[in-house]
Amino acid sequence: MKVQEAQKLYRAQRATIIDRRRKLVKKKEELDKKVKTAFDSEKREVYANEAATLELTIGALNEKFDENQEVLDRLTQQYVSVFNAEVSKQQKDAMEDAALEMGKIMETARRIGKGARVPATDEKKVMDYSMELYLAAKNLALLNKMKDKKKEEYDSLWGDEEEKQEYDPEGKAENADTSVGAPEDLGDLGVISE
């Protein structure tokens, strides 16, 4: 079962528990009033027994609510763990890409400074990154030109850009498998005949 599906089931069960509990508490309050106002001792005893039974049922519902909340907390922890792992992968890849980009920019600046020919697109990337670095490389190229060396020619370091990997931390977390099964049926626990 997926985390999102399990959360949905347990939230629905939680809403049912809350609704049943609210109805039972209201009915118990009505019975408590009847116990206080009844003149007949037999009716008072019947009302008191029904109120005690409702109190036990409310207690059982409270236990079910607590169990349900524990499962929801575990599911939330699993969701957050998967989400954070996916975000970490995304950040790692972004940092690797940034480091590769920086390496290409520095290599292109070195080539420019050496007086070599580099593609205009590569020169523009150095310019976009840092005009100071670009100007320093061009000035160094002028100094090297005075030595009258043969110019080397390079292909672009960027070439065909690779496709970037798409990340969806929320989708990954929602669709992670969980060992949590469907919630137990509440059965006739807290059923109120209206």
PDB file of C-alpha atoms in Angstrom:
ATOM      1  CA  MET A   1       0.000   0.000   0.000  1.00  0.00           C
ATOM      2  CA  LYS A   2       1.247   3.484  -0.804  1.00  0.00           C
ATOM      3  CA  VAL A   3       1.777   6.088   1.929  1.00  0.00           C
ATOM      4  CA  GLN A   4      -0.777   8.459   0.424  1.00  0.00           C
ATOM      5  CA  GLU A   5      -3.431   5.707   0.239  1.00  0.00           C
ATOM      6  CA  ALA A   6      -2.781   4.628   3.830  1.00  0.00           C
ATOM      7  CA  GLN A   7      -2.955   8.227   5.070  1.00  0.00           C
ATOM      8  CA  LYS A   8      -6.248   8.711   3.292  1.00  0.00           C
ATOM      9  CA  LEU A   9      -7.737   5.550   4.853  1.00  0.00           C
ATOM     10  CA  TYR A  10      -6.537   6.366   8.361  1.00  0.00           C
ATOM     11  CA  ARG A  11      -7.737   9.977   8.121  1.00  0.00           C
ATOM     12  CA  ALA A  12     -11.163   8.753   7.028  1.00  0.00           C
ATOM     13  CA  GLN A  13     -11.261   6.321   9.952  1.00  0.00           C
ATOM     14  CA  ARG A  14     -10.196   9.110  12.285  1.00  0.00           C
ATOM     15  CA  ALA A  15     -13.046  11.314  11.076  1.00  0.00           C
ATOM     16  CA  THR A  16     -15.482   8.425  11.664  1.00  0.00           C
ATOM     17  CA  ILE A  17     -14.142   7.898  15.191  1.00  0.00           C
ATOM     18  CA  ILE A  18     -14.472  11.596  15.996  1.00  0.00           C
ATOM     19  CA  ASP A  19     -18.018  11.698  14.647  1.00  0.00           C
ATOM     20  CA  ARG A  20     -19.072   8.583  16.583  1.00  0.00           C
ATOM     21  CA  ARG A  21     -17.443   9.847  19.757  1.00  0.00           C
ATOM     22  CA  ARG A  22     -19.210  13.215  19.471  1.00  0.00           C
ATOM     23  CA  LYS A  23     -22.583  11.503  19.076  1.00  0.00           C
ATOM     24  CA  LEU A  24     -21.939   9.146  21.984  1.00  0.00           C
ATOM     25  CA  VAL A  25     -20.845  11.966  24.286  1.00  0.00           C
ATOM     26  CA  LYS A  26     -23.996  13.899  23.417  1.00  0.00           C
ATOM     27  CA  LYS A  27     -26.164  10.860  24.085  1.00  0.00           C
ATOM     28  CA  LYS A  28     -24.367  10.187  27.391  1.00  0.00           C
ATOM     29  CA  GLU A  29     -24.927  13.775  28.485  1.00  0.00           C
ATOM     30  CA  GLU A  30     -28.634  13.349  27.732  1.00  0.00           C
ATOM     31  CA  LEU A  31     -28.704  10.136  29.784  1.00  0.00           C
ATOM     32  CA  ASP A  32     -26.880  11.839  32.665  1.00  0.00           C
ATOM     33  CA  LYS A  33     -29.586  14.528  32.671  1.00  0.00           C
ATOM     34  CA  LYS A  34     -32.287  11.854  32.665  1.00  0.00           C
ATOM     35  CA  VAL A  35     -30.602  10.118  35.618  1.00  0.00           C
ATOM     36  CA  LYS A  36     -30.677  13.373  37.590  1.00  0.00           C
ATOM     37  CA  THR A  37     -34.282  14.245  36.694  1.00  0.00           C
ATOM     38  CA  ALA A  38     -35.914  10.788  36.780  1.00  0.00           C
ATOM     39  CA  PHE A  39     -38.194  10.203  39.773  1.00  0.00           C
ATOM     40  CA  ASP A  40     -38.570   6.490  39.207  1.00  0.00           C
ATOM     41  CA  SER A  41     -35.588   4.574  40.643  1.00  0.00           C
ATOM     42  CA  GLU A  42     -35.898   1.786  38.053  1.00  0.00           C
ATOM     43  CA  LYS A  43     -35.682   4.267  35.160  1.00  0.00           C
ATOM     44  CA  ARG A  44     -32.802   6.029  36.890  1.00  0.00           C
ATOM     45  CA  GLU A  45     -30.954   2.703  37.147  1.00  0.00           C
ATOM     46  CA  VAL A  46     -31.635   1.882  33.469  1.00  0.00           C
ATOM     47  CA  TYR A  47     -30.386   5.329  32.427  1.00  0.00           C
ATOM     48  CA  ALA A  48     -27.315   4.976  34.659  1.00  0.00           C
ATOM     49  CA  ASN A  49     -26.484   1.557  33.151  1.00  0.00           C
ATOM     50  CA  GLU A  50     -26.863   2.890  29.607  1.00  0.00           C
ATOM     51  CA  ALA A  51     -24.634   5.865  30.516  1.00  0.00           C
ATOM     52  CA  ALA A  52     -21.995   3.506  31.949  1.00  0.00           C
ATOM     53  CA  THR A  53     -22.107   1.389  28.797  1.00  0.00           C
ATOM     54  CA  LEU A  54     -21.687   4.520  26.678  1.00  0.00           C
ATOM     55  CA  GLU A  55     -18.756   5.596  28.872  1.00  0.00           C
ATOM     56  CA  LEU A  56     -17.016   2.275  28.153  1.00  0.00           C
ATOM     57  CA  THR A  57     -17.708   2.615  24.433  1.00  0.00           C
ATOM     58  CA  ILE A  58     -16.353   6.170  24.459  1.00  0.00           C
ATOM     59  CA  GLY A  59     -13.219   4.852  26.188  1.00  0.00           C
ATOM     60  CA  ALA A  60     -12.805   2.186  23.510  1.00  0.00           C
ATOM     61  CA  LEU A  61     -13.212   4.830  20.805  1.00  0.00           C
ATOM     62  CA  ASN A  62     -10.566   6.967  22.515  1.00  0.00           C
ATOM     63  CA  GLU A  63      -8.177   4.002  22.417  1.00  0.00           C
ATOM     64  CA  LYS A  64      -8.921   3.455  18.709  1.00  0.00           C
ATOM     65  CA  PHE A  65      -8.319   7.176  18.115  1.00  0.00           C
ATOM     66  CA  ASP A  66      -4.924   6.970  19.850  1.00  0.00           C
ATOM     67  CA  GLU A  67      -3.936   3.876  17.824  1.00  0.00           C
ATOM     68  CA  ASN A  68      -5.050   5.621  14.642  1.00  0.00           C
ATOM     69  CA  GLN A  69      -3.008   8.712  15.544  1.00  0.00           C
ATOM     70  CA  GLU A  70       0.107   6.607  16.166  1.00  0.00           C
ATOM     71  CA  VAL A  71      -0.198   5.054  12.708  1.00  0.00           C
ATOM     72  CA  LEU A  72      -0.767   8.467  11.113  1.00  0.00           C
ATOM     73  CA  ASP A  73       2.330   9.782  12.911  1.00  0.00           C
ATOM     74  CA  ARG A  74       4.422   6.863  11.576  1.00  0.00           C
ATOM     75  CA  LEU A  75       3.076   7.436   8.064  1.00  0.00           C
ATOM     76  CA  THR A  76       3.923  11.136   8.314  1.00  0.00           C
ATOM     77  CA  GLN A  77       7.455  10.275   9.454  1.00  0.00           C
ATOM     78  CA  GLN A  78       7.867   7.891   6.521  1.00  0.00           C
ATOM     79  CA  TYR A  79       6.509  10.526   4.117  1.00  0.00           C
ATOM     80  CA  VAL A  80       8.922  13.169   5.457  1.00  0.00           C
ATOM     81  CA  SER A  81      11.876  10.758   5.309  1.00  0.00           C
ATOM     82  CA  VAL A  82      11.267   9.861   1.663  1.00  0.00           C
ATOM     83  CA  PHE A  83      10.575  13.510   0.783  1.00  0.00           C
ATOM     84  CA  ASN A  84      13.812  14.682   2.441  1.00  0.00           C
ATOM     85  CA  ALA A  85      15.846  11.921   0.775  1.00  0.00           C
ATOM     86  CA  GLU A  86      14.557  12.979  -2.630  1.00  0.00           C
ATOM     87  CA  VAL A  87      15.309  16.648  -1.902  1.00  0.00           C
ATOM     88  CA  SER A  88      18.834  15.661  -0.826  1.00  0.00           C
ATOM     89  CA  LYS A  89      19.382  13.852  -4.140  1.00  0.00           C
ATOM     90  CA  GLN A  90      18.145  16.921  -5.976  1.00  0.00           C
ATOM     91  CA  GLN A  91      20.503  19.203  -4.034  1.00  0.00           C
ATOM     92  CA  LYS A  92      23.439  16.829  -4.555  1.00  0.00           C
ATOM     93  CA  ASP A  93      22.852  16.774  -8.308  1.00  0.00           C
ATOM     94  CA  ALA A  94      22.501  20.567  -8.402  1.00  0.00           C
ATOM     95  CA  MET A  95      25.806  20.972  -6.554  1.00  0.00           C
ATOM     96  CA  GLU A  96      27.536  18.500  -8.877  1.00  0.00           C
ATOM     97  CA  ASP A  97      26.191  20.388 -11.896  1.00  0.00           C
ATOM     98  CA  ALA A  98      27.371  23.702 -10.427  1.00  0.00           C
ATOM     99  CA  ALA A  99      30.854  22.269  -9.794  1.00  0.00           C
ATOM    100  CA  LEU A 100      31.071  20.916 -13.359  1.00  0.00           C
ATOM    101  CA  GLU A 101      29.900  24.265 -14.717  1.00  0.00           C
ATOM    102  CA  MET A 102      32.539  26.086 -12.666  1.00  0.00           C
ATOM    103  CA  GLY A 103      35.223  23.713 -13.928  1.00  0.00           C
ATOM    104  CA  LYS A 104      34.214  24.370 -17.546  1.00  0.00           C
ATOM    105  CA  ILE A 105      34.209  28.132 -17.000  1.00  0.00           C
ATOM    106  CA  MET A 106      37.673  28.058 -15.419  1.00  0.00           C
ATOM    107  CA  GLU A 107      39.065  25.826 -18.198  1.00  0.00           C
ATOM    108  CA  THR A 108      37.587  28.114 -20.853  1.00  0.00           C
ATOM    109  CA  ALA A 109      39.120  31.172 -19.120  1.00  0.00           C
ATOM    110  CA  ARG A 110      42.493  29.370 -19.035  1.00  0.00           C
ATOM    111  CA  ARG A 111      42.238  28.613 -22.755  1.00  0.00           C
ATOM    112  CA  ILE A 112      41.303  32.214 -23.542  1.00  0.00           C
ATOM    113  CA  GLY A 113      44.224  33.445 -21.445  1.00  0.00           C
ATOM    114  CA  LYS A 114      46.556  31.092 -23.312  1.00  0.00           C
ATOM    115  CA  GLY A 115      45.503  32.796 -26.530  1.00  0.00           C
ATOM    116  CA  ALA A 116      43.642  29.798 -27.930  1.00  0.00           C
ATOM    117  CA  ARG A 117      40.503  30.035 -30.009  1.00  0.00           C
ATOM    118  CA  VAL A 118      37.371  28.969 -28.185  1.00  0.00           C
ATOM    119  CA  PRO A 119      33.781  29.025 -29.438  1.00  0.00           C
ATOM    120  CA  ALA A 120      31.941  32.323 -28.951  1.00  0.00           C
ATOM    121  CA  THR A 121      29.298  30.562 -26.874  1.00  0.00           C
ATOM    122  CA  ASP A 122      31.979  29.418 -24.435  1.00  0.00           C
ATOM    123  CA  GLU A 123      33.418  32.945 -24.219  1.00  0.00           C
ATOM    124  CA  LYS A 124      29.919  34.262 -23.499  1.00  0.00           C
ATOM    125  CA  LYS A 125      29.495  31.787 -20.640  1.00  0.00           C
ATOM    126  CA  VAL A 126      32.708  33.081 -19.055  1.00  0.00           C
ATOM    127  CA  MET A 127      31.526  36.656 -19.613  1.00  0.00           C
ATOM    128  CA  ASP A 128      28.131  35.897 -18.055  1.00  0.00           C
ATOM    129  CA  TYR A 129      29.767  34.259 -15.071  1.00  0.00           C
ATOM    130  CA  SER A 130      32.277  37.047 -14.369  1.00  0.00           C
ATOM    131  CA  MET A 131      33.240  39.983 -16.519  1.00  0.00           C
ATOM    132  CA  GLU A 132      36.398  40.446 -14.411  1.00  0.00           C
ATOM    133  CA  LEU A 133      37.500  36.869 -15.091  1.00  0.00           C
ATOM    134  CA  TYR A 134      36.781  37.289 -18.806  1.00  0.00           C
ATOM    135  CA  LEU A 135      38.736  40.568 -19.016  1.00  0.00           C
ATOM    136  CA  ALA A 136      41.660  39.091 -17.083  1.00  0.00           C
ATOM    137  CA  ALA A 137      41.738  36.117 -19.498  1.00  0.00           C
ATOM    138  CA  LYS A 138      41.619  38.459 -22.522  1.00  0.00           C
ATOM    139  CA  ASN A 139      44.436  40.611 -21.104  1.00  0.00           C
ATOM    140  CA  LEU A 140      46.500  37.494 -20.510  1.00  0.00           C
ATOM    141  CA  ALA A 141      45.760  36.464 -24.114  1.00  0.00           C
ATOM    142  CA  LEU A 142      47.160  39.808 -25.330  1.00  0.00           C
ATOM    143  CA  LEU A 143      50.344  39.225 -23.354  1.00  0.00           C
ATOM    144  CA  ASN A 144      50.649  35.712 -24.785  1.00  0.00           C
ATOM    145  CA  LYS A 145      50.005  37.062 -28.302  1.00  0.00           C
ATOM    146  CA  MET A 146      53.168  39.095 -28.041  1.00  0.00           C
ATOM    147  CA  LYS A 147      55.112  35.849 -27.747  1.00  0.00           C
ATOM    148  CA  ASP A 148      53.746  35.042 -31.234  1.00  0.00           C
ATOM    149  CA  LYS A 149      52.709  31.530 -30.523  1.00  0.00           C
ATOM    150  CA  LYS A 150      50.552  29.419 -32.775  1.00  0.00           C
ATOM    151  CA  LYS A 151      46.956  29.534 -31.602  1.00  0.00           C
ATOM    152  CA  GLU A 152      45.291  26.330 -30.550  1.00  0.00           C
ATOM    153  CA  GLU A 153      41.655  25.788 -31.392  1.00  0.00           C
ATOM    154  CA  TYR A 154      39.220  24.048 -29.070  1.00  0.00           C
ATOM    155  CA  ASP A 155      35.721  22.678 -29.345  1.00  0.00           C
ATOM    156  CA  SER A 156      33.073  23.791 -26.914  1.00  0.00           C
ATOM    157  CA  LEU A 157      33.232  22.309 -23.445  1.00  0.00           C
ATOM    158  CA  TRP A 158      29.486  22.524 -23.163  1.00  0.00           C
ATOM    159  CA  GLY A 159      28.709  20.602 -26.328  1.00  0.00           C
ATOM    160  CA  ASP A 160      25.344  18.933 -26.159  1.00  0.00           C
ATOM    161  CA  GLU A 161      23.880  19.717 -22.773  1.00  0.00           C
ATOM    162  CA  GLU A 162      22.558  16.656 -20.991  1.00  0.00           C
ATOM    163  CA  GLU A 163      18.933  16.536 -20.006  1.00  0.00           C
ATOM    164  CA  LYS A 164      18.367  17.435 -16.385  1.00  0.00           C
ATOM    165  CA  GLN A 165      16.764  14.835 -14.126  1.00  0.00           C
ATOM    166  CA  GLU A 166      13.334  15.830 -12.894  1.00  0.00           C
ATOM    167  CA  TYR A 167      12.595  15.543  -9.185  1.00  0.00           C
ATOM    168  CA  ASP A 168       9.253  15.212  -7.459  1.00  0.00           C
ATOM    169  CA  PRO A 169       9.861  14.795  -3.723  1.00  0.00           C
ATOM    170  CA  GLU A 170       6.172  15.071  -2.863  1.00  0.00           C
ATOM    171  CA  GLY A 171       5.107  12.527  -5.457  1.00  0.00           C
ATOM    172  CA  LYS A 172       7.916  10.192  -4.430  1.00  0.00           C
ATOM    173  CA  ALA A 173       6.900  10.457  -0.755  1.00  0.00           C
ATOM    174  CA  GLU A 174       3.210   9.934  -1.488  1.00  0.00           C
ATOM    175  CA  ASN A 175       3.873   6.876  -3.631  1.00  0.00           C
ATOM    176  CA  ALA A 176       6.416   5.232  -1.341  1.00  0.00           C
ATOM    177  CA  ASP A 177       5.431   1.738  -0.257  1.00  0.00           C
ATOM    178  CA  THR A 178       4.491   1.308   3.381  1.00  0.00           C
ATOM    179  CA  SER A 179       4.158  -1.742   5.558  1.00  0.00           C
ATOM    180  CA  VAL A 180       1.082  -0.237   7.208  1.00  0.00           C
ATOM    181  CA  GLY A 181      -2.075  -2.091   6.271  1.00  0.00           C
ATOM    182  CA  ALA A 182      -5.589  -0.739   6.026  1.00  0.00           C
ATOM    183  CA  PRO A 183      -7.174   0.341   9.297  1.00  0.00           C
ATOM    184  CA  GLU A 184      -9.269  -2.182  11.179  1.00  0.00           C
ATOM    185  CA  ASP A 185     -13.001  -1.956  10.789  1.00  0.00           C
ATOM    186  CA  LEU A 186     -14.584  -0.223  13.754  1.00  0.00           C
ATOM    187  CA  GLY A 187     -17.363  -2.784  13.674  1.00  0.00           C
ATOM    188  CA  ASP A 188     -20.309  -1.937  15.857  1.00  0.00           C
ATOM    189  CA  LEU A 189     -18.130   0.031  18.255  1.00  0.00           C
ATOM    190  CA  GLY A 190     -20.003   3.154  19.093  1.00  0.00           C
ATOM    191  CA  VAL A 191     -22.936   2.563  16.769  1.00  0.00           C
ATOM    192  CA  ILE A 192     -25.846   4.757  17.708  1.00  0.00           C
ATOM    193  CA  SER A 193     -29.339   3.857  16.726  1.00  0.00           C
ATOM    194  CA  GLU A 194     -31.091   7.017  15.737  1.00  0.00           C
TER     195      GLU A 194
END
